[in-house]
mmCIF file of C-alpha atoms and ligand atoms in Angstrom:
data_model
loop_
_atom_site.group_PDB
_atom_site.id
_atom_site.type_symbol
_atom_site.label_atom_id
_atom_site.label_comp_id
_atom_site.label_asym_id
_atom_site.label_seq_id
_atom_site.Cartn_x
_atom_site.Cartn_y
_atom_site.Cartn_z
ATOM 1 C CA UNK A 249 -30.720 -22.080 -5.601
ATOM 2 C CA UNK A 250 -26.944 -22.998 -6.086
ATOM 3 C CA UNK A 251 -27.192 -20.559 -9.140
ATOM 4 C CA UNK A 252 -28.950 -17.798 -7.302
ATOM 5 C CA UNK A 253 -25.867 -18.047 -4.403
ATOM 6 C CA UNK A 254 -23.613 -17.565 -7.064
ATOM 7 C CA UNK A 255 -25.018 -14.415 -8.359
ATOM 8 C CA UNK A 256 -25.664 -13.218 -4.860
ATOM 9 C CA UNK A 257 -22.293 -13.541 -3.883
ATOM 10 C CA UNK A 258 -20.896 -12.088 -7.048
ATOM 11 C CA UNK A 259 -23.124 -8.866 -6.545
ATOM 12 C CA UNK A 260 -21.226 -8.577 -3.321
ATOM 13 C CA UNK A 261 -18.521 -7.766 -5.134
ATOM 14 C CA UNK A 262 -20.350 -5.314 -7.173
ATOM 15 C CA UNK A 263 -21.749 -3.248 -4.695
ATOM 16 C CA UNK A 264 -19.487 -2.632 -1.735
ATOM 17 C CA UNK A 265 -21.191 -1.181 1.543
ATOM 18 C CA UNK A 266 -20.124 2.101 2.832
ATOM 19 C CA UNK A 267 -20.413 1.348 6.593
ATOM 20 C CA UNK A 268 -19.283 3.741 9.064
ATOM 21 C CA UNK A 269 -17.116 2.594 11.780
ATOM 22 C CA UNK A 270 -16.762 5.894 14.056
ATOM 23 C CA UNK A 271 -17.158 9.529 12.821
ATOM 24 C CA UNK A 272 -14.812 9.557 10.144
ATOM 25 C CA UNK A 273 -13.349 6.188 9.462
ATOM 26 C CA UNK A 274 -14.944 4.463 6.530
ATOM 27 C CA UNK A 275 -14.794 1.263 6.315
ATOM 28 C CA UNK A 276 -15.846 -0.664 2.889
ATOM 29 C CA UNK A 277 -16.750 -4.198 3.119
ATOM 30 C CA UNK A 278 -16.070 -5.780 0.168
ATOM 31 C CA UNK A 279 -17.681 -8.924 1.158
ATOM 32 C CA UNK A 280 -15.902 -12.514 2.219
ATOM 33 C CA UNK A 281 -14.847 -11.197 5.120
ATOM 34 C CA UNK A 282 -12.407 -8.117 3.746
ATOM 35 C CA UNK A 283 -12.888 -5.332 4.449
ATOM 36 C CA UNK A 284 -11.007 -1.700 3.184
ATOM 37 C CA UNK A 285 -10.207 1.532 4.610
ATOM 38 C CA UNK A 286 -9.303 4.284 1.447
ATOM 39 C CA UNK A 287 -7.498 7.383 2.597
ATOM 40 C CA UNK A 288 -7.906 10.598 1.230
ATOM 41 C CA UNK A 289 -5.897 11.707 -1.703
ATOM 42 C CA UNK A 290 -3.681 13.256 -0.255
ATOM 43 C CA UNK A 291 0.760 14.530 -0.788
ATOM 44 C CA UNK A 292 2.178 14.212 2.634
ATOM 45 C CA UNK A 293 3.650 17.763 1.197
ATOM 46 C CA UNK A 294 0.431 18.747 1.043
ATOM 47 C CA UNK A 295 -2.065 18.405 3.938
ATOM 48 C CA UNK A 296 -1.087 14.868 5.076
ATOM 49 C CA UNK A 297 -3.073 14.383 8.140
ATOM 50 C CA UNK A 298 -1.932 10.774 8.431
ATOM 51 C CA UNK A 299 -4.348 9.234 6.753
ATOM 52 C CA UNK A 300 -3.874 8.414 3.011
ATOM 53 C CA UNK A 301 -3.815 4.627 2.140
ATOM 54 C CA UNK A 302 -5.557 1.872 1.750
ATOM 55 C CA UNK A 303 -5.895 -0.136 5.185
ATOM 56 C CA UNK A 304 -7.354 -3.456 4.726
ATOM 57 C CA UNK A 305 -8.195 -6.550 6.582
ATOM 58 C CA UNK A 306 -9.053 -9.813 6.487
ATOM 59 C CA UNK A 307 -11.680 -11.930 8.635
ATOM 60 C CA UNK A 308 -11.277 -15.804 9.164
ATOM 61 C CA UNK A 309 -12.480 -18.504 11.272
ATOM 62 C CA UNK A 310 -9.111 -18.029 14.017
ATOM 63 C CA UNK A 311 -9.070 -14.400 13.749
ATOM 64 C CA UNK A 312 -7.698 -11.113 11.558
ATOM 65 C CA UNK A 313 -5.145 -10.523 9.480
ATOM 66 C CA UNK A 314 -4.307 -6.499 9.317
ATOM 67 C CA UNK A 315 -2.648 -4.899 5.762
ATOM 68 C CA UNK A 316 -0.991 -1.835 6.500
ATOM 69 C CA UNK A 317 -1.978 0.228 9.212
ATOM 70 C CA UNK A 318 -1.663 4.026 8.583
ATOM 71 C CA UNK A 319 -0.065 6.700 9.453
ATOM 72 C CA UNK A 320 -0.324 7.741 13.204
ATOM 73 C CA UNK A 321 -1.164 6.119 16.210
ATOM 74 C CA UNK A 322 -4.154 7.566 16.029
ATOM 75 C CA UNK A 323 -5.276 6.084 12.597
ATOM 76 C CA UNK A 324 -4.237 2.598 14.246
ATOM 77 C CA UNK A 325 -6.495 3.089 17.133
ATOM 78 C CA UNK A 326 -9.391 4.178 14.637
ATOM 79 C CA UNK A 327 -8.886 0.687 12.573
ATOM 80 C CA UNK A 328 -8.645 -1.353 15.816
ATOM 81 C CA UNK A 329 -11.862 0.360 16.899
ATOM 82 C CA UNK A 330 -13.187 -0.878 13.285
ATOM 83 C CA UNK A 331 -12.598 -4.263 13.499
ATOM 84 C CA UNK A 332 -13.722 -4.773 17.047
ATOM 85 C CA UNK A 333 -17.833 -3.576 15.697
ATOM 86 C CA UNK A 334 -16.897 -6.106 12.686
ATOM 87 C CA UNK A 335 -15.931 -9.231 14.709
ATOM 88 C CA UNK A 336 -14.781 -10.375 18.178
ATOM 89 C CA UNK A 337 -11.912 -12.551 17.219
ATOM 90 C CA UNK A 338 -8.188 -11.204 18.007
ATOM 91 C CA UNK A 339 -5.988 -9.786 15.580
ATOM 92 C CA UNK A 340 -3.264 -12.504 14.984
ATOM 93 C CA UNK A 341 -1.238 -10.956 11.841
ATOM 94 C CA UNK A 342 -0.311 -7.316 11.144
ATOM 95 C CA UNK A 343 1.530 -7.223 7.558
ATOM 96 C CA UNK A 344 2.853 -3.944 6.528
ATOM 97 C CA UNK A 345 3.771 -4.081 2.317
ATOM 98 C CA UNK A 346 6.370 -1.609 2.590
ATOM 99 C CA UNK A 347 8.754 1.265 5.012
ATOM 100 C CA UNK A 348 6.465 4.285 3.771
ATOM 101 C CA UNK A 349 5.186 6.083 7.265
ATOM 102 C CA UNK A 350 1.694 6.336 5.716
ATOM 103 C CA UNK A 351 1.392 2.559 5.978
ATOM 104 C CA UNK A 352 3.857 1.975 9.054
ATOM 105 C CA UNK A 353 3.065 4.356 11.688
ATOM 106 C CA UNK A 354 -0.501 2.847 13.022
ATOM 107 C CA UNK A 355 1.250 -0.582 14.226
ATOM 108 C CA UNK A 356 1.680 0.882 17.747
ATOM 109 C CA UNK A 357 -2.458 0.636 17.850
ATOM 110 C CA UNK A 358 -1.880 -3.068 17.844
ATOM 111 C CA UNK A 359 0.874 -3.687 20.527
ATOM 112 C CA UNK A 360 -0.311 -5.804 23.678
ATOM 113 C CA UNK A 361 -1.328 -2.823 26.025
ATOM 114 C CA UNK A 362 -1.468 -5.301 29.448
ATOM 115 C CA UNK A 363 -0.042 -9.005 30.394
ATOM 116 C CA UNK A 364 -2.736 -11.146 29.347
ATOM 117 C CA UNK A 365 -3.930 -9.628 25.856
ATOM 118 C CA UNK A 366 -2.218 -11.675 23.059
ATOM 119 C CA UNK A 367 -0.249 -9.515 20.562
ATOM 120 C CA UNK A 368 -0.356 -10.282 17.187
ATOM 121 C CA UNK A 369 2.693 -10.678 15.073
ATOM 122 C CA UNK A 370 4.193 -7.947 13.008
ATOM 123 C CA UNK A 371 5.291 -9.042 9.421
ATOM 124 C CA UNK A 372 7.454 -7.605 6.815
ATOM 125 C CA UNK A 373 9.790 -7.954 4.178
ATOM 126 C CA UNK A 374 13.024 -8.874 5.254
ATOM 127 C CA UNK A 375 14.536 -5.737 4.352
ATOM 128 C CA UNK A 376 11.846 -3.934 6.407
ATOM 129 C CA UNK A 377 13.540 -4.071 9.957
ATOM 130 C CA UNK A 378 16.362 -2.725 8.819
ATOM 131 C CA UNK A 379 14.663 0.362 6.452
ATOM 132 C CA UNK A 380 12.504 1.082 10.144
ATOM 133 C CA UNK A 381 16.229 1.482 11.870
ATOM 134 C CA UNK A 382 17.560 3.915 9.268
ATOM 135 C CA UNK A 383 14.478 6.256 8.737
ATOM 136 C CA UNK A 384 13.159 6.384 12.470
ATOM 137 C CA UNK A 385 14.936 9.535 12.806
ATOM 138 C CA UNK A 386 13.572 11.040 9.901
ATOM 139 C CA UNK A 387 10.009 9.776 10.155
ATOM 140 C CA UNK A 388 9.698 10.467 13.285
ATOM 141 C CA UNK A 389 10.414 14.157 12.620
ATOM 142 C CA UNK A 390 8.594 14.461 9.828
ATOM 143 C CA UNK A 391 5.436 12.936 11.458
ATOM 144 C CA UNK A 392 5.996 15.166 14.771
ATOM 145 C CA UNK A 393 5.881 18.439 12.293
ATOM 146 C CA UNK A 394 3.269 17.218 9.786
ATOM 147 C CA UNK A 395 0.778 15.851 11.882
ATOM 148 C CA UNK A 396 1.238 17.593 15.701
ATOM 149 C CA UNK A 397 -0.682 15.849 17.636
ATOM 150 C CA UNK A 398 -2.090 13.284 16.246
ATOM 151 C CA UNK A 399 1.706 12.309 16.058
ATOM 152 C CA UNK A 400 1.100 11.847 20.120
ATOM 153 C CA UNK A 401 2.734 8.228 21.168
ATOM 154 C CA UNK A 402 3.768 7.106 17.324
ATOM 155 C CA UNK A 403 6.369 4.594 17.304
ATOM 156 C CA UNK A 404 8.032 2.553 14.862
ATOM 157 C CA UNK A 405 7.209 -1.199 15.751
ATOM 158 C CA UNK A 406 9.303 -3.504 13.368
ATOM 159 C CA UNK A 407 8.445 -7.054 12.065
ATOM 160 C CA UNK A 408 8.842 -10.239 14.680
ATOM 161 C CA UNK A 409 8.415 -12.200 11.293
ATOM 162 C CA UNK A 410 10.541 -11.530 8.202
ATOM 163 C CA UNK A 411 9.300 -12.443 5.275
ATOM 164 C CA UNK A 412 12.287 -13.820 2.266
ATOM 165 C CA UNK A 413 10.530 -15.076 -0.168
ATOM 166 C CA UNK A 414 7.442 -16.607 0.899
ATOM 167 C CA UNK A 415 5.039 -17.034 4.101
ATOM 168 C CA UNK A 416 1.691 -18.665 4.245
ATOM 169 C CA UNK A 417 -0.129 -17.326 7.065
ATOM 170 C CA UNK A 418 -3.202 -19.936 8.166
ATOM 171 C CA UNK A 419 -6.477 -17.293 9.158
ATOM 172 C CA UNK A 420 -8.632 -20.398 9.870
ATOM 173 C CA UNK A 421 -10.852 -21.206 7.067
ATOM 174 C CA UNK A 422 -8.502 -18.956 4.542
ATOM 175 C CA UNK A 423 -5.074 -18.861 3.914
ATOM 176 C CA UNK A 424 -2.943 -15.612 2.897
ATOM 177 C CA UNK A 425 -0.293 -16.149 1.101
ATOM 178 C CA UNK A 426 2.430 -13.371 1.203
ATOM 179 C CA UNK A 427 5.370 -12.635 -1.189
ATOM 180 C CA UNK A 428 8.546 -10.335 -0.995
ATOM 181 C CA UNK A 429 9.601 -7.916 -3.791
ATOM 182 C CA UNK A 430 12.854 -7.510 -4.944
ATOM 183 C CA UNK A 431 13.674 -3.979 -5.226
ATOM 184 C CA UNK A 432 10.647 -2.149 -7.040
ATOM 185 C CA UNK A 433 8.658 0.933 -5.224
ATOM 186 C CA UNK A 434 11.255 0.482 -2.329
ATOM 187 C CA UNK A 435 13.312 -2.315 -1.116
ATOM 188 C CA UNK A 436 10.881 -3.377 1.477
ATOM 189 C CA UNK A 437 7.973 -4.161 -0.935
ATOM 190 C CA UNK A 438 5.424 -7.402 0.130
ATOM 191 C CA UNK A 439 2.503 -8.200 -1.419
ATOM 192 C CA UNK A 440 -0.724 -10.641 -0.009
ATOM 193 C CA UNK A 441 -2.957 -12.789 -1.837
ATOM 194 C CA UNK A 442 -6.236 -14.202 -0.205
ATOM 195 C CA UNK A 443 -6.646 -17.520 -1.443
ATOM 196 C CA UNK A 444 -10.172 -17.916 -1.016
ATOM 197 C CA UNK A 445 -11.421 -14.773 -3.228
ATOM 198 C CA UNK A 446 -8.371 -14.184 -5.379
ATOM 199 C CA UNK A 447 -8.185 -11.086 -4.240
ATOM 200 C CA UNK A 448 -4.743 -9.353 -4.368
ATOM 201 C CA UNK A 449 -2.924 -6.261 -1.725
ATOM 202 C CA UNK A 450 -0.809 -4.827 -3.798
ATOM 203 C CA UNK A 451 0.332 -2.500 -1.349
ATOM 204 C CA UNK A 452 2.085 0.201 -3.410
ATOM 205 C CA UNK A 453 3.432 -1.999 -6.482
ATOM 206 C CA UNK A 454 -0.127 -0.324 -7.426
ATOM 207 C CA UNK A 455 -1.371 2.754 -7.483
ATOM 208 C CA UNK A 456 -4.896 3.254 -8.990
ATOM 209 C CA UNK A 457 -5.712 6.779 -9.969
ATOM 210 C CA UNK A 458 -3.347 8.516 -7.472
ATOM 211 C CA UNK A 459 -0.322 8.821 -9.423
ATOM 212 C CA UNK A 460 2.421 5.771 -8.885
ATOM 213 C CA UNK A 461 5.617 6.544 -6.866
ATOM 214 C CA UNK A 462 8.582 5.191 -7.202
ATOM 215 C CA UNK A 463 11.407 5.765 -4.496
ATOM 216 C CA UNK A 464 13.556 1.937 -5.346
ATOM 217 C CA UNK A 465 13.840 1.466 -8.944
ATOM 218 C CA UNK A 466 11.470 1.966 -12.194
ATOM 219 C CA UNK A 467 12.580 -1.200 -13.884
ATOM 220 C CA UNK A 468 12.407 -3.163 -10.803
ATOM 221 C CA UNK A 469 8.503 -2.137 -10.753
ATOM 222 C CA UNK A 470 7.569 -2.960 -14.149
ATOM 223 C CA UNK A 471 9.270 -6.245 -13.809
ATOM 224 C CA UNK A 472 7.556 -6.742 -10.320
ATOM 225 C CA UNK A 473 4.230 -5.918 -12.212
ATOM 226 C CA UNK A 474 4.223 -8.049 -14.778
ATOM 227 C CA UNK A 475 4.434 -10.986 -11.838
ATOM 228 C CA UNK A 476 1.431 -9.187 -10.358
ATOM 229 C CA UNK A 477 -0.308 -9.681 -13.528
ATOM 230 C CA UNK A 478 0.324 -13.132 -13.745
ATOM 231 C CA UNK A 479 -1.200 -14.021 -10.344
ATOM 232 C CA UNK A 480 -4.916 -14.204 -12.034
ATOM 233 C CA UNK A 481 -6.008 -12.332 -9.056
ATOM 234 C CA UNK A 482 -9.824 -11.264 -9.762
ATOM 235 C CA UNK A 483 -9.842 -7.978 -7.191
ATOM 236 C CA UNK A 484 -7.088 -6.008 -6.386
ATOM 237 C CA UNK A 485 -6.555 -3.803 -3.394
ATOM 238 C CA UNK A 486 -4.010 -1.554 -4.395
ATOM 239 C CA UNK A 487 -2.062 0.609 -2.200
ATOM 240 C CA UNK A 488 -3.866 4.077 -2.990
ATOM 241 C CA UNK A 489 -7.385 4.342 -4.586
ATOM 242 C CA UNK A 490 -10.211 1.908 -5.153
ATOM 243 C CA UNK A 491 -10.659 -1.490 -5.173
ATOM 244 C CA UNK A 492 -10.679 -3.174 -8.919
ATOM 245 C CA UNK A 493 -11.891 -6.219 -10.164
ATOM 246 C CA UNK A 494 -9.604 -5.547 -13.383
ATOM 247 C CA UNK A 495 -6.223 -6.236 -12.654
ATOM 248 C CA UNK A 496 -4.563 -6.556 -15.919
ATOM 249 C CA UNK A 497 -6.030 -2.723 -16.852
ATOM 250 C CA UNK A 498 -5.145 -0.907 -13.752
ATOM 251 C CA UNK A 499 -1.685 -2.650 -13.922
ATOM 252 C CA UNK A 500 -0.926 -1.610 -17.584
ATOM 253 C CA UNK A 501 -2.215 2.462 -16.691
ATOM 254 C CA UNK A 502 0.360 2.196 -14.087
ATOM 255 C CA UNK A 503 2.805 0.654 -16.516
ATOM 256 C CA UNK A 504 2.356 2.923 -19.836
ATOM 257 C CA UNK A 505 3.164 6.074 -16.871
ATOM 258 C CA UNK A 506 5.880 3.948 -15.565
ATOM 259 C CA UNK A 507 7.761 3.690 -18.976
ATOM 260 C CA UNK A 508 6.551 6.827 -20.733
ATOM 261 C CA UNK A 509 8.129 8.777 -17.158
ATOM 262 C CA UNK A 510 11.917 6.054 -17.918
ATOM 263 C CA UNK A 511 11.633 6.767 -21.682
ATOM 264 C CA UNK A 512 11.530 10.597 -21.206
ATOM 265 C CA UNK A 513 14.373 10.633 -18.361
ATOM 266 C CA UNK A 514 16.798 8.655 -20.810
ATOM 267 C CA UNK A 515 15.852 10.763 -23.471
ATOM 268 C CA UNK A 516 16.821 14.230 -21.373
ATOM 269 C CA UNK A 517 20.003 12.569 -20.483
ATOM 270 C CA UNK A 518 20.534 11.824 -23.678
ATOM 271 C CA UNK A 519 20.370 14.951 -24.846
ATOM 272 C CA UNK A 520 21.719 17.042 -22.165
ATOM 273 C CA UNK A 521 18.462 18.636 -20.505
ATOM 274 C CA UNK A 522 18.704 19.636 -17.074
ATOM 275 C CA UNK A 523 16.733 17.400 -13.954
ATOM 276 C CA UNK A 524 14.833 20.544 -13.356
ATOM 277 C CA UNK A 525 13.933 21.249 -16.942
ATOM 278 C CA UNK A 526 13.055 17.179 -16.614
ATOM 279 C CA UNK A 527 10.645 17.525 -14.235
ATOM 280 C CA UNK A 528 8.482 19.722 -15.754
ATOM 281 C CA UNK A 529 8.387 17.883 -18.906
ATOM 282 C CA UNK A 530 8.813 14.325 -18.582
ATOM 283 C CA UNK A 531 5.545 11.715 -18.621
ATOM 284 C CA UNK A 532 3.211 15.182 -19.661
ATOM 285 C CA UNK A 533 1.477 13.354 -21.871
ATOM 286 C CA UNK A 534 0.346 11.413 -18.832
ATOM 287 C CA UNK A 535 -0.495 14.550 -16.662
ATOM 288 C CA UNK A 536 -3.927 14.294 -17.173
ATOM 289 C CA UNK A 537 -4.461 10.433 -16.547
ATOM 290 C CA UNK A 538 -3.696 10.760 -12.950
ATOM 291 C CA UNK A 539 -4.517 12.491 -9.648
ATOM 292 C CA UNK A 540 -1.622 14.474 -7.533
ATOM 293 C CA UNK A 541 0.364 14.573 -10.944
ATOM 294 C CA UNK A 542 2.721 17.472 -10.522
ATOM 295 C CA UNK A 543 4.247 16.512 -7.060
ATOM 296 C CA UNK A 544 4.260 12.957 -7.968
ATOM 297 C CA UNK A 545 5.495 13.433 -11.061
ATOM 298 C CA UNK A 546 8.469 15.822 -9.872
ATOM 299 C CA UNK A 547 9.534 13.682 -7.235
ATOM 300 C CA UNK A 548 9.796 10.699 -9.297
ATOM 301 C CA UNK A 549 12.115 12.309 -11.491
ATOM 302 C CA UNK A 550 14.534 13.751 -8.770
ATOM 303 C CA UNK A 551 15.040 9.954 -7.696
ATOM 304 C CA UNK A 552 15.164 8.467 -11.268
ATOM 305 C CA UNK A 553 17.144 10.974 -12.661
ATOM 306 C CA UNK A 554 20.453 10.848 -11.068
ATOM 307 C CA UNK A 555 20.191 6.800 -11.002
ATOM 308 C CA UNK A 556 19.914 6.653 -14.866
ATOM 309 C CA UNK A 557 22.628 9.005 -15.640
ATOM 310 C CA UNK A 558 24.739 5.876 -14.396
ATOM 311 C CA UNK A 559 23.351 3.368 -16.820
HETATM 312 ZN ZN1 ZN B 217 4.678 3.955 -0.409
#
């Protein structure tokens, strides 16, 4: 019987259930009480309707632990809506892994709306407070003209917890233990483990598929990486595209891009070819690896560029 549970459970695992929440917000429970919310694929250049992460959360015995939150009000009130048909209990955490608007913007959803209803606290990097103050302006734009009005009542709500270097956060019967980045995809970058399954949020140390960005700094996130791939977690959530119960292979794809894309940079500088000339070129033996590779690609180049011409 024991042995029977143990296969049972670890078929869980295997074969995720699509449920749907409301119309179009797909929710996939990977079993143990987490549950995942994949955005579509895609640019916010490009058709970004708010919605393009991973949004995940966790059930214990006290209550839920949010991982990001999306892009809008809108997609905030579509993953509050989500968890209340999964489970009565209150929200008590909502951890965002990083400043990007696509995983900031749906916090709002989860403010206290009158007197009596508890609000849950907002965590983030210790960095991320101050990364919210400088880029309001420019998010807030940029989400006003991208997304219209589904931009309607989007504000920035900032972390009453800051995270340093480590914060255990008690669900109940689970505990998730979180962990700030030094500088790596940004300077805001947090990552959550969930003790009981081993399963790790990467947030967007990790890409899988979708082509990794990098907007802090390239050796930062290889370093920050190769702690991920240490942690023995057995599932990863990362930031965008599926789930993965093989960490160590979905971290080294995003490494080999990683250091193929630094290797060609230095080697332009080196020899005098132009950032636009760069972008075309560098990582193109990776092109084909990886979804939304030309934008991607480009951008990371305009920020890496000009940083390693200093070295
Ligand atoms: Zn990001």
């Amino acid at each position: 019987m024991r042995i029977l549970m143990i296969i049972l459970s670890g078929l869980v695992w295997l074969l995720p259930v699509h449920a749907q929440a409301n119309d179009d917000f797909a929710i996939e429970a990977l079993g143990h009480g987490i549950y995942v919310h994949h955005g579509a694929h895609l640019d916010i250049d490009d058709g970004y309707q708010g919605d393009i992460c991973n949004i995940s959360f966790v059930v214990g015995s006290k209550g839920v632990a949010v991982i990001d939150t999306g892009g809008s009000l809108k997609v905030g009130q579509q993953l509050r809506l989500a968890i209340a048909k999964v489970t009565p209990l209150p929200v008590l955490y909502v951890i965002n892994t990083h400043v990007h608007p696509d995983h900031t913007y749906g916090n709002a959803a989860f403010l206290a709306s009158h007197v009596d209803e508890i609000e849950p606290e907002f965590i983030g990097h210790e960095k991320l407070a101050a990364a919210m103050d400088l880029r309001q302006e420019q998010y807030s734009k940029l989400n006003a003209k991208l997304l219209g009005e589904d931009a309607m009542g989007t504000i920035l709500v900032k972390p009453s917890i800051a995270v340093k270097t480590n914060l255990s956060l008690d669900l109940g019967d689970r505990k998730l233990l979180l962990m700030a980045h030094p500088i790596a995809h940004t300077n805001t970058d947090l990552s959550v483990m969930d003790g009981q399954t081993n399963t790790l949020f990467s947030g967007d140390l990790l890409f899988i598929e979708r082509t990794p960005v990098v907007e802090g700094d390239v050796r930062g996130l290889i370093a920050e990486l190769d702690k991920l791939k240490a942690s023995g977690a057995e599932h990863v959530v990362p930031g965008h595209g599926p789930v993965s119960q093989d960490l160590v292979l979905a971290i080294n794809n995003a490494q080999t891009y990683l250091k193929v894309l630094l290797s060609d940079i230095r080697d332009s500088i080196k020899k005098g070819i132009s950032m636009e000339v760069t972008m075309n070129t560098a990582a193109a033996s990776e092109k084909d690896k990886w979804l939304l590779f030309d934008v991607a690609n480009r951008r990371n180049v305009n920020t890496l560029y000009p940083a390693l011409e200093w070295e």
